[in-house]
Amino acid sequence: MPHHPPSLPDCYIISPPACPEASFTTRLNELLQQDGPLTLPAPFIQLRYKPPSNSPLPPTPPLLKSPTDPHSRSDSPASIYESLLATTPTTSGRSRLLLNTSQPEDLPRLLSLVKSFKIGGMHLSGTVLNHVARSPSVAFDDTMVISASCHSAEDLLTASKLNLSFAVLSPVLPSTSCPSNHTLGWDGFERIISEAKEMLSDGQKLVPIYALGGVKKHHLHEARKRGAVGVAGIQDFW
């Protein structure tokens, strides 16, 4: 069963596409050393890497060669993450790092990285969330924070049944990656949460939810009013 922090921060930071450039690693290490405001815990940080699906990958610099697995692809998410984790200080900040896991086949290697680098856990894509729900053999350590991407009441129900640490529900507002005619809006966001609650079995709790997609830090009050624990994003957070 995934770990459930006693309290969740009011924002969830998502990185731009991970890369070995100095500007990225410097900013990552800055965020890992920051404390949370007042009595709130510092935000979790999702480390995200997704190679372009329709274009060839650029040549991979030597830094991205895996030091522990010489047979791994240097352009794989696991190799990218491993090279970046090797540059982060071994401080308590690592416990706030979650590795984005977009494909089921990446699960074993990324789970191994979480354990070996003693970081917080993983963030599951919708594809991986449904794979885990159908695969009883996939088990998460009770020290791991596991979150997931959700887009419907059914997704939230799945995350709740798996007793995940938290989830993000998106897309709420228009953003550069999502045109306005495909967003939920705050009313749709609230409606999906209500529908998910109605689908829960007796005694079952709804997974804590962050609002994602076009939201900024100043939307925190609105998000909470609509049923979220906080807000998540890239541009206004990273």
JSON list of N, CA, C and O in Angstrom, two decimals, residues 17-73:
[
{"chain": "A", "resi": 17, "resn": "PRO", "atom": "N", "xyz": [10.18, 18.96, -19.47]},
{"chain": "A", "resi": 17, "resn": "PRO", "atom": "CA", "xyz": [10.89, 17.73, -19.84]},
{"chain": "A", "resi": 17, "resn": "PRO", "atom": "C", "xyz": [12.31, 17.69, -19.28]},
{"chain": "A", "resi": 17, "resn": "PRO", "atom": "O", "xyz": [13.11, 18.60, -19.48]},
{"chain": "A", "resi": 18, "resn": "ALA", "atom": "N", "xyz": [12.59, 16.63, -18.53]},
{"chain": "A", "resi": 18, "resn": "ALA", "atom": "CA", "xyz": [13.89, 16.50, -17.86]},
{"chain": "A", "resi": 18, "resn": "ALA", "atom": "C", "xyz": [15.02, 16.40, -18.88]},
{"chain": "A", "resi": 18, "resn": "ALA", "atom": "O", "xyz": [14.90, 15.74, -19.91]},
{"chain": "A", "resi": 19, "resn": "CYS", "atom": "N", "xyz": [16.14, 17.04, -18.57]},
{"chain": "A", "resi": 19, "resn": "CYS", "atom": "CA", "xyz": [17.31, 17.00, -19.43]},
{"chain": "A", "resi": 19, "resn": "CYS", "atom": "C", "xyz": [18.55, 17.24, -18.57]},
{"chain": "A", "resi": 19, "resn": "CYS", "atom": "O", "xyz": [18.45, 17.74, -17.45]},
{"chain": "A", "resi": 20, "resn": "PRO", "atom": "N", "xyz": [19.73, 16.89, -19.08]},
{"chain": "A", "resi": 20, "resn": "PRO", "atom": "CA", "xyz": [20.95, 17.03, -18.28]},
{"chain": "A", "resi": 20, "resn": "PRO", "atom": "C", "xyz": [21.57, 18.41, -18.31]},
{"chain": "A", "resi": 20, "resn": "PRO", "atom": "O", "xyz": [22.68, 18.60, -17.84]},
{"chain": "A", "resi": 21, "resn": "GLU", "atom": "N", "xyz": [20.88, 19.39, -18.88]},
{"chain": "A", "resi": 21, "resn": "GLU", "atom": "CA", "xyz": [21.45, 20.73, -18.97]},
{"chain": "A", "resi": 21, "resn": "GLU", "atom": "C", "xyz": [21.62, 21.34, -17.58]},
{"chain": "A", "resi": 21, "resn": "GLU", "atom": "O", "xyz": [20.83, 21.08, -16.67]},
{"chain": "A", "resi": 22, "resn": "ALA", "atom": "N", "xyz": [22.62, 22.16, -17.44]},
{"chain": "A", "resi": 22, "resn": "ALA", "atom": "CA", "xyz": [22.94, 22.75, -16.14]},
{"chain": "A", "resi": 22, "resn": "ALA", "atom": "C", "xyz": [21.78, 23.56, -15.58]},
{"chain": "A", "resi": 22, "resn": "ALA", "atom": "O", "xyz": [21.53, 23.55, -14.37]},
{"chain": "A", "resi": 23, "resn": "SER", "atom": "N", "xyz": [21.06, 24.27, -16.45]},
{"chain": "A", "resi": 23, "resn": "SER", "atom": "CA", "xyz": [19.95, 25.09, -15.96]},
{"chain": "A", "resi": 23, "resn": "SER", "atom": "C", "xyz": [18.86, 24.24, -15.32]},
{"chain": "A", "resi": 23, "resn": "SER", "atom": "O", "xyz": [18.24, 24.64, -14.33]},
{"chain": "A", "resi": 24, "resn": "PHE", "atom": "N", "xyz": [18.63, 23.05, -15.88]},
{"chain": "A", "resi": 24, "resn": "PHE", "atom": "CA", "xyz": [17.61, 22.16, -15.32]},
{"chain": "A", "resi": 24, "resn": "PHE", "atom": "C", "xyz": [18.06, 21.57, -13.99]},
{"chain": "A", "resi": 24, "resn": "PHE", "atom": "O", "xyz": [17.31, 21.61, -13.00]},
{"chain": "A", "resi": 25, "resn": "THR", "atom": "N", "xyz": [19.27, 21.05, -13.93]},
{"chain": "A", "resi": 25, "resn": "THR", "atom": "CA", "xyz": [19.74, 20.43, -12.69]},
{"chain": "A", "resi": 25, "resn": "THR", "atom": "C", "xyz": [19.89, 21.47, -11.57]},
{"chain": "A", "resi": 25, "resn": "THR", "atom": "O", "xyz": [19.62, 21.18, -10.40]},
{"chain": "A", "resi": 26, "resn": "THR", "atom": "N", "xyz": [20.30, 22.68, -11.93]},
{"chain": "A", "resi": 26, "resn": "THR", "atom": "CA", "xyz": [20.42, 23.74, -10.92]},
{"chain": "A", "resi": 26, "resn": "THR", "atom": "C", "xyz": [19.06, 24.07, -10.33]},
{"chain": "A", "resi": 26, "resn": "THR", "atom": "O", "xyz": [18.91, 24.18, -9.10]},
{"chain": "A", "resi": 27, "resn": "ARG", "atom": "N", "xyz": [18.05, 24.23, -11.19]},
{"chain": "A", "resi": 27, "resn": "ARG", "atom": "CA", "xyz": [16.71, 24.56, -10.69]},
{"chain": "A", "resi": 27, "resn": "ARG", "atom": "C", "xyz": [16.14, 23.40, -9.87]},
{"chain": "A", "resi": 27, "resn": "ARG", "atom": "O", "xyz": [15.51, 23.64, -8.83]},
{"chain": "A", "resi": 28, "resn": "LEU", "atom": "N", "xyz": [16.36, 22.17, -10.31]},
{"chain": "A", "resi": 28, "resn": "LEU", "atom": "CA", "xyz": [15.87, 21.01, -9.56]},
{"chain": "A", "resi": 28, "resn": "LEU", "atom": "C", "xyz": [16.46, 21.00, -8.15]},
{"chain": "A", "resi": 28, "resn": "LEU", "atom": "O", "xyz": [15.74, 20.81, -7.16]},
{"chain": "A", "resi": 29, "resn": "ASN", "atom": "N", "xyz": [17.75, 21.21, -8.04]},
{"chain": "A", "resi": 29, "resn": "ASN", "atom": "CA", "xyz": [18.41, 21.19, -6.73]},
{"chain": "A", "resi": 29, "resn": "ASN", "atom": "C", "xyz": [17.95, 22.36, -5.85]},
{"chain": "A", "resi": 29, "resn": "ASN", "atom": "O", "xyz": [17.85, 22.22, -4.63]},
{"chain": "A", "resi": 30, "resn": "GLU", "atom": "N", "xyz": [17.65, 23.52, -6.48]},
{"chain": "A", "resi": 30, "resn": "GLU", "atom": "CA", "xyz": [17.11, 24.65, -5.71]},
{"chain": "A", "resi": 30, "resn": "GLU", "atom": "C", "xyz": [15.77, 24.28, -5.09]},
{"chain": "A", "resi": 30, "resn": "GLU", "atom": "O", "xyz": [15.52, 24.55, -3.91]},
{"chain": "A", "resi": 31, "resn": "LEU", "atom": "N", "xyz": [14.91, 23.65, -5.88]},
{"chain": "A", "resi": 31, "resn": "LEU", "atom": "CA", "xyz": [13.58, 23.28, -5.40]},
{"chain": "A", "resi": 31, "resn": "LEU", "atom": "C", "xyz": [13.66, 22.22, -4.30]},
{"chain": "A", "resi": 31, "resn": "LEU", "atom": "O", "xyz": [12.88, 22.24, -3.34]},
{"chain": "A", "resi": 32, "resn": "LEU", "atom": "N", "xyz": [14.61, 21.30, -4.43]},
{"chain": "A", "resi": 32, "resn": "LEU", "atom": "CA", "xyz": [14.75, 20.24, -3.43]},
{"chain": "A", "resi": 32, "resn": "LEU", "atom": "C", "xyz": [15.23, 20.78, -2.09]},
{"chain": "A", "resi": 32, "resn": "LEU", "atom": "O", "xyz": [15.00, 20.15, -1.05]},
{"chain": "A", "resi": 33, "resn": "GLN", "atom": "N", "xyz": [15.87, 21.93, -2.10]},
{"chain": "A", "resi": 33, "resn": "GLN", "atom": "CA", "xyz": [16.38, 22.50, -0.86]},
{"chain": "A", "resi": 33, "resn": "GLN", "atom": "C", "xyz": [15.41, 23.49, -0.21]},
{"chain": "A", "resi": 33, "resn": "GLN", "atom": "O", "xyz": [15.66, 23.96, 0.89]},
{"chain": "A", "resi": 34, "resn": "GLN", "atom": "N", "xyz": [14.29, 23.77, -0.89]},
{"chain": "A", "resi": 34, "resn": "GLN", "atom": "CA", "xyz": [13.34, 24.73, -0.34]},
{"chain": "A", "resi": 34, "resn": "GLN", "atom": "C", "xyz": [12.45, 24.07, 0.70]},
{"chain": "A", "resi": 34, "resn": "GLN", "atom": "O", "xyz": [12.07, 22.91, 0.58]},
{"chain": "A", "resi": 35, "resn": "ASP", "atom": "N", "xyz": [12.09, 24.84, 1.69]},
{"chain": "A", "resi": 35, "resn": "ASP", "atom": "CA", "xyz": [11.16, 24.39, 2.71]},
{"chain": "A", "resi": 35, "resn": "ASP", "atom": "C", "xyz": [9.75, 24.84, 2.34]},
{"chain": "A", "resi": 35, "resn": "ASP", "atom": "O", "xyz": [9.55, 25.76, 1.56]},
{"chain": "A", "resi": 36, "resn": "GLY", "atom": "N", "xyz": [8.76, 24.17, 2.96]},
{"chain": "A", "resi": 36, "resn": "GLY", "atom": "CA", "xyz": [7.38, 24.56, 2.75]},
{"chain": "A", "resi": 36, "resn": "GLY", "atom": "C", "xyz": [7.04, 25.80, 3.56]},
{"chain": "A", "resi": 36, "resn": "GLY", "atom": "O", "xyz": [7.72, 26.15, 4.52]},
{"chain": "A", "resi": 37, "resn": "PRO", "atom": "N", "xyz": [5.96, 26.53, 3.18]},
{"chain": "A", "resi": 37, "resn": "PRO", "atom": "CA", "xyz": [5.57, 27.74, 3.90]},
{"chain": "A", "resi": 37, "resn": "PRO", "atom": "C", "xyz": [4.97, 27.40, 5.26]},
{"chain": "A", "resi": 37, "resn": "PRO", "atom": "O", "xyz": [4.14, 26.51, 5.39]},
{"chain": "A", "resi": 38, "resn": "LEU", "atom": "N", "xyz": [5.40, 28.12, 6.28]},
{"chain": "A", "resi": 38, "resn": "LEU", "atom": "CA", "xyz": [4.86, 27.95, 7.62]},
{"chain": "A", "resi": 38, "resn": "LEU", "atom": "C", "xyz": [4.88, 26.48, 8.06]},
{"chain": "A", "resi": 38, "resn": "LEU", "atom": "O", "xyz": [5.91, 25.84, 8.06]},
{"chain": "A", "resi": 39, "resn": "THR", "atom": "N", "xyz": [3.68, 25.94, 8.41]},
{"chain": "A", "resi": 39, "resn": "THR", "atom": "CA", "xyz": [3.63, 24.57, 8.90]},
{"chain": "A", "resi": 39, "resn": "THR", "atom": "C", "xyz": [3.35, 23.55, 7.81]},
{"chain": "A", "resi": 39, "resn": "THR", "atom": "O", "xyz": [3.26, 22.36, 8.08]},
{"chain": "A", "resi": 40, "resn": "LEU", "atom": "N", "xyz": [3.17, 24.02, 6.57]},
{"chain": "A", "resi": 40, "resn": "LEU", "atom": "CA", "xyz": [2.86, 23.10, 5.47]},
{"chain": "A", "resi": 40, "resn": "LEU", "atom": "C", "xyz": [4.14, 22.39, 5.00]},
{"chain": "A", "resi": 40, "resn": "LEU", "atom": "O", "xyz": [5.22, 22.96, 5.01]},
{"chain": "A", "resi": 41, "resn": "PRO", "atom": "N", "xyz": [4.00, 21.13, 4.55]},
{"chain": "A", "resi": 41, "resn": "PRO", "atom": "CA", "xyz": [5.17, 20.44, 4.00]},
{"chain": "A", "resi": 41, "resn": "PRO", "atom": "C", "xyz": [5.58, 21.06, 2.67]},
{"chain": "A", "resi": 41, "resn": "PRO", "atom": "O", "xyz": [4.76, 21.67, 1.98]},
{"chain": "A", "resi": 42, "resn": "ALA", "atom": "N", "xyz": [6.84, 20.90, 2.31]},
{"chain": "A", "resi": 42, "resn": "ALA", "atom": "CA", "xyz": [7.32, 21.39, 1.03]},
{"chain": "A", "resi": 42, "resn": "ALA", "atom": "C", "xyz": [6.69, 20.57, -0.10]},
{"chain": "A", "resi": 42, "resn": "ALA", "atom": "O", "xyz": [6.34, 19.41, 0.09]},
{"chain": "A", "resi": 43, "resn": "PRO", "atom": "N", "xyz": [6.52, 21.17, -1.28]},
{"chain": "A", "resi": 43, "resn": "PRO", "atom": "CA", "xyz": [5.81, 20.49, -2.37]},
{"chain": "A", "resi": 43, "resn": "PRO", "atom": "C", "xyz": [6.54, 19.24, -2.89]},
{"chain": "A", "resi": 43, "resn": "PRO", "atom": "O", "xyz": [7.77, 19.18, -2.89]},
{"chain": "A", "resi": 44, "resn": "PHE", "atom": "N", "xyz": [5.75, 18.28, -3.34]},
{"chain": "A", "resi": 44, "resn": "PHE", "atom": "CA", "xyz": [6.31, 17.17, -4.10]},
{"chain": "A", "resi": 44, "resn": "PHE", "atom": "C", "xyz": [6.68, 17.70, -5.48]},
{"chain": "A", "resi": 44, "resn": "PHE", "atom": "O", "xyz": [6.08, 18.66, -5.98]},
{"chain": "A", "resi": 45, "resn": "ILE", "atom": "N", "xyz": [7.68, 17.06, -6.09]},
{"chain": "A", "resi": 45, "resn": "ILE", "atom": "CA", "xyz": [8.16, 17.47, -7.41]},
{"chain": "A", "resi": 45, "resn": "ILE", "atom": "C", "xyz": [8.14, 16.27, -8.34]},
{"chain": "A", "resi": 45, "resn": "ILE", "atom": "O", "xyz": [8.80, 15.26, -8.08]},
{"chain": "A", "resi": 46, "resn": "GLN", "atom": "N", "xyz": [7.36, 16.39, -9.40]},
{"chain": "A", "resi": 46, "resn": "GLN", "atom": "CA", "xyz": [7.31, 15.30, -10.38]},
{"chain": "A", "resi": 46, "resn": "GLN", "atom": "C", "xyz": [8.39, 15.52, -11.43]},
{"chain": "A", "resi": 46, "resn": "GLN", "atom": "O", "xyz": [8.41, 16.53, -12.13]},
{"chain": "A", "resi": 47, "resn": "LEU", "atom": "N", "xyz": [9.31, 14.57, -11.52]},
{"chain": "A", "resi": 47, "resn": "LEU", "atom": "CA", "xyz": [10.37, 14.62, -12.53]},
{"chain": "A", "resi": 47, "resn": "LEU", "atom": "C", "xyz": [9.84, 13.92, -13.77]},
{"chain": "A", "resi": 47, "resn": "LEU", "atom": "O", "xyz": [9.49, 12.74, -13.73]},
{"chain": "A", "resi": 48, "resn": "ARG", "atom": "N", "xyz": [9.75, 14.67, -14.85]},
{"chain": "A", "resi": 48, "resn": "ARG", "atom": "CA", "xyz": [9.02, 14.19, -16.03]},
{"chain": "A", "resi": 48, "resn": "ARG", "atom": "C", "xyz": [9.93, 14.16, -17.25]},
{"chain": "A", "resi": 48, "resn": "ARG", "atom": "O", "xyz": [10.60, 15.13, -17.58]},
{"chain": "A", "resi": 49, "resn": "TYR", "atom": "N", "xyz": [9.94, 13.01, -17.92]},
{"chain": "A", "resi": 49, "resn": "TYR", "atom": "CA", "xyz": [10.66, 12.90, -19.18]},
{"chain": "A", "resi": 49, "resn": "TYR", "atom": "C", "xyz": [9.84, 12.09, -20.17]},
{"chain": "A", "resi": 49, "resn": "TYR", "atom": "O", "xyz": [9.45, 10.94, -19.88]},
{"chain": "A", "resi": 50, "resn": "LYS", "atom": "N", "xyz": [9.55, 12.69, -21.31]},
{"chain": "A", "resi": 50, "resn": "LYS", "atom": "CA", "xyz": [8.81, 12.00, -22.36]},
{"chain": "A", "resi": 50, "resn": "LYS", "atom": "C", "xyz": [9.44, 12.34, -23.70]},
{"chain": "A", "resi": 50, "resn": "LYS", "atom": "O", "xyz": [9.31, 13.46, -24.18]},
{"chain": "A", "resi": 51, "resn": "PRO", "atom": "N", "xyz": [10.15, 11.37, -24.31]},
{"chain": "A", "resi": 51, "resn": "PRO", "atom": "CA", "xyz": [10.78, 11.67, -25.60]},
{"chain": "A", "resi": 51, "resn": "PRO", "atom": "C", "xyz": [9.71, 11.91, -26.66]},
{"chain": "A", "resi": 51, "resn": "PRO", "atom": "O", "xyz": [8.62, 11.36, -26.59]},
{"chain": "A", "resi": 52, "resn": "PRO", "atom": "N", "xyz": [9.99, 12.77, -27.63]},
{"chain": "A", "resi": 52, "resn": "PRO", "atom": "CA", "xyz": [9.03, 13.02, -28.71]},
{"chain": "A", "resi": 52, "resn": "PRO", "atom": "C", "xyz": [8.66, 11.72, -29.40]},
{"chain": "A", "resi": 52, "resn": "PRO", "atom": "O", "xyz": [9.52, 10.91, -29.73]},
{"chain": "A", "resi": 53, "resn": "SER", "atom": "N", "xyz": [7.36, 11.51, -29.64]},
{"chain": "A", "resi": 53, "resn": "SER", "atom": "CA", "xyz": [6.91, 10.24, -30.22]},
{"chain": "A", "resi": 53, "resn": "SER", "atom": "C", "xyz": [7.04, 10.20, -31.73]},
{"chain": "A", "resi": 53, "resn": "SER", "atom": "O", "xyz": [7.15, 9.14, -32.33]},
{"chain": "A", "resi": 54, "resn": "ASN", "atom": "N", "xyz": [7.02, 11.37, -32.38]},
{"chain": "A", "resi": 54, "resn": "ASN", "atom": "CA", "xyz": [7.02, 11.40, -33.84]},
{"chain": "A", "resi": 54, "resn": "ASN", "atom": "C", "xyz": [8.28, 12.00, -34.45]},
{"chain": "A", "resi": 54, "resn": "ASN", "atom": "O", "xyz": [8.31, 12.34, -35.61]},
{"chain": "A", "resi": 55, "resn": "SER", "atom": "N", "xyz": [9.31, 12.14, -33.64]},
{"chain": "A", "resi": 55, "resn": "SER", "atom": "CA", "xyz": [10.55, 12.69, -34.17]},
{"chain": "A", "resi": 55, "resn": "SER", "atom": "C", "xyz": [11.73, 11.93, -33.59]},
{"chain": "A", "resi": 55, "resn": "SER", "atom": "O", "xyz": [11.67, 11.43, -32.47]},
{"chain": "A", "resi": 56, "resn": "PRO", "atom": "N", "xyz": [12.82, 11.81, -34.36]},
{"chain": "A", "resi": 56, "resn": "PRO", "atom": "CA", "xyz": [13.98, 11.07, -33.85]},
{"chain": "A", "resi": 56, "resn": "PRO", "atom": "C", "xyz": [14.58, 11.77, -32.64]},
{"chain": "A", "resi": 56, "resn": "PRO", "atom": "O", "xyz": [14.58, 12.99, -32.53]},
{"chain": "A", "resi": 57, "resn": "LEU", "atom": "N", "xyz": [15.10, 10.98, -31.72]},
{"chain": "A", "resi": 57, "resn": "LEU", "atom": "CA", "xyz": [15.76, 11.54, -30.54]},
{"chain": "A", "resi": 57, "resn": "LEU", "atom": "C", "xyz": [17.11, 12.12, -30.92]},
{"chain": "A", "resi": 57, "resn": "LEU", "atom": "O", "xyz": [17.80, 11.58, -31.79]},
{"chain": "A", "resi": 58, "resn": "PRO", "atom": "N", "xyz": [17.48, 13.20, -30.29]},
{"chain": "A", "resi": 58, "resn": "PRO", "atom": "CA", "xyz": [18.80, 13.77, -30.57]},
{"chain": "A", "resi": 58, "resn": "PRO", "atom": "C", "xyz": [19.88, 12.86, -30.00]},
{"chain": "A", "resi": 58, "resn": "PRO", "atom": "O", "xyz": [19.62, 12.02, -29.14]},
{"chain": "A", "resi": 59, "resn": "PRO", "atom": "N", "xyz": [21.11, 13.02, -30.48]},
{"chain": "A", "resi": 59, "resn": "PRO", "atom": "CA", "xyz": [22.20, 12.22, -29.92]},
{"chain": "A", "resi": 59, "resn": "PRO", "atom": "C", "xyz": [22.26, 12.37, -28.40]},
{"chain": "A", "resi": 59, "resn": "PRO", "atom": "O", "xyz": [22.10, 13.48, -27.89]},
{"chain": "A", "resi": 60, "resn": "THR", "atom": "N", "xyz": [22.50, 11.29, -27.71]},
{"chain": "A", "resi": 60, "resn": "THR", "atom": "CA", "xyz": [22.53, 11.31, -26.26]},
{"chain": "A", "resi": 60, "resn": "THR", "atom": "C", "xyz": [23.95, 11.56, -25.77]},
{"chain": "A", "resi": 60, "resn": "THR", "atom": "O", "xyz": [24.86, 10.82, -26.11]},
{"chain": "A", "resi": 61, "resn": "PRO", "atom": "N", "xyz": [24.14, 12.60, -24.95]},
{"chain": "A", "resi": 61, "resn": "PRO", "atom": "CA", "xyz": [25.49, 12.86, -24.45]},
{"chain": "A", "resi": 61, "resn": "PRO", "atom": "C", "xyz": [25.95, 11.78, -23.49]},
{"chain": "A", "resi": 61, "resn": "PRO", "atom": "O", "xyz": [25.13, 11.08, -22.90]},
{"chain": "A", "resi": 62, "resn": "PRO", "atom": "N", "xyz": [27.25, 11.63, -23.28]},
{"chain": "A", "resi": 62, "resn": "PRO", "atom": "CA", "xyz": [27.77, 10.58, -22.41]},
{"chain": "A", "resi": 62, "resn": "PRO", "atom": "C", "xyz": [27.20, 10.61, -21.01]},
{"chain": "A", "resi": 62, "resn": "PRO", "atom": "O", "xyz": [27.10, 9.59, -20.36]},
{"chain": "A", "resi": 63, "resn": "LEU", "atom": "N", "xyz": [26.79, 11.80, -20.51]},
{"chain": "A", "resi": 63, "resn": "LEU", "atom": "CA", "xyz": [26.26, 11.90, -19.16]},
{"chain": "A", "resi": 63, "resn": "LEU", "atom": "C", "xyz": [25.09, 10.97, -18.94]},
{"chain": "A", "resi": 63, "resn": "LEU", "atom": "O", "xyz": [24.84, 10.50, -17.84]},
{"chain": "A", "resi": 64, "resn": "LEU", "atom": "N", "xyz": [24.33, 10.69, -20.02]},
{"chain": "A", "resi": 64, "resn": "LEU", "atom": "CA", "xyz": [23.11, 9.92, -19.86]},
{"chain": "A", "resi": 64, "resn": "LEU", "atom": "C", "xyz": [23.32, 8.42, -19.90]},
{"chain": "A", "resi": 64, "resn": "LEU", "atom": "O", "xyz": [22.38, 7.66, -19.84]},
{"chain": "A", "resi": 65, "resn": "LYS", "atom": "N", "xyz": [24.54, 7.96, -20.03]},
{"chain": "A", "resi": 65, "resn": "LYS", "atom": "CA", "xyz": [24.80, 6.53, -19.94]},
{"chain": "A", "resi": 65, "resn": "LYS", "atom": "C", "xyz": [24.56, 6.05, -18.51]},
{"chain": "A", "resi": 65, "resn": "LYS", "atom": "O", "xyz": [25.02, 6.67, -17.56]},
{"chain": "A", "resi": 66, "resn": "SER", "atom": "N", "xyz": [23.83, 4.98, -18.38]},
{"chain": "A", "resi": 66, "resn": "SER", "atom": "CA", "xyz": [23.50, 4.50, -17.04]},
{"chain": "A", "resi": 66, "resn": "SER", "atom": "C", "xyz": [24.72, 3.91, -16.36]},
{"chain": "A", "resi": 66, "resn": "SER", "atom": "O", "xyz": [25.38, 3.04, -16.90]},
{"chain": "A", "resi": 67, "resn": "PRO", "atom": "N", "xyz": [25.05, 4.42, -15.16]},
{"chain": "A", "resi": 67, "resn": "PRO", "atom": "CA", "xyz": [26.21, 3.89, -14.46]},
{"chain": "A", "resi": 67, "resn": "PRO", "atom": "C", "xyz": [25.98, 2.52, -13.86]},
{"chain": "A", "resi": 67, "resn": "PRO", "atom": "O", "xyz": [26.91, 1.82, -13.52]},
{"chain": "A", "resi": 68, "resn": "THR", "atom": "N", "xyz": [24.72, 2.12, -13.71]},
{"chain": "A", "resi": 68, "resn": "THR", "atom": "CA", "xyz": [24.43, 0.83, -13.06]},
{"chain": "A", "resi": 68, "resn": "THR", "atom": "C", "xyz": [23.93, -0.24, -14.02]},
{"chain": "A", "resi": 68, "resn": "THR", "atom": "O", "xyz": [23.91, -1.41, -13.67]},
{"chain": "A", "resi": 69, "resn": "ASP", "atom": "N", "xyz": [23.49, 0.16, -15.20]},
{"chain": "A", "resi": 69, "resn": "ASP", "atom": "CA", "xyz": [22.97, -0.81, -16.16]},
{"chain": "A", "resi": 69, "resn": "ASP", "atom": "C", "xyz": [23.55, -0.51, -17.54]},
{"chain": "A", "resi": 69, "resn": "ASP", "atom": "O", "xyz": [22.98, 0.25, -18.32]},
{"chain": "A", "resi": 70, "resn": "PRO", "atom": "N", "xyz": [24.69, -1.11, -17.89]},
{"chain": "A", "resi": 70, "resn": "PRO", "atom": "CA", "xyz": [25.35, -0.80, -19.16]},
{"chain": "A", "resi": 70, "resn": "PRO", "atom": "C", "xyz": [24.56, -1.23, -20.38]},
{"chain": "A", "resi": 70, "resn": "PRO", "atom": "O", "xyz": [24.85, -0.81, -21.49]},
{"chain": "A", "resi": 71, "resn": "HIS", "atom": "N", "xyz": [23.54, -2.09, -20.19]},
{"chain": "A", "resi": 71, "resn": "HIS", "atom": "CA", "xyz": [22.77, -2.57, -21.33]},
{"chain": "A", "resi": 71, "resn": "HIS", "atom": "C", "xyz": [21.49, -1.76, -21.56]},
{"chain": "A", "resi": 71, "resn": "HIS", "atom": "O", "xyz": [20.74, -2.02, -22.49]},
{"chain": "A", "resi": 72, "resn": "SER", "atom": "N", "xyz": [21.23, -0.78, -20.70]},
{"chain": "A", "resi": 72, "resn": "SER", "atom": "CA", "xyz": [20.01, 0.01, -20.85]},
{"chain": "A", "resi": 72, "resn": "SER", "atom": "C", "xyz": [20.18, 1.03, -21.97]},
{"chain": "A", "resi": 72, "resn": "SER", "atom": "O", "xyz": [21.28, 1.48, -22.27]},
{"chain": "A", "resi": 73, "resn": "ARG", "atom": "N", "xyz": [19.06, 1.41, -22.59]},
{"chain": "A", "resi": 73, "resn": "ARG", "atom": "CA", "xyz": [19.08, 2.47, -23.60]},
{"chain": "A", "resi": 73, "resn": "ARG", "atom": "C", "xyz": [19.36, 3.80, -22.92]},
{"chain": "A", "resi": 73, "resn": "ARG", "atom": "O", "xyz": [18.75, 4.15, -21.93]}
]
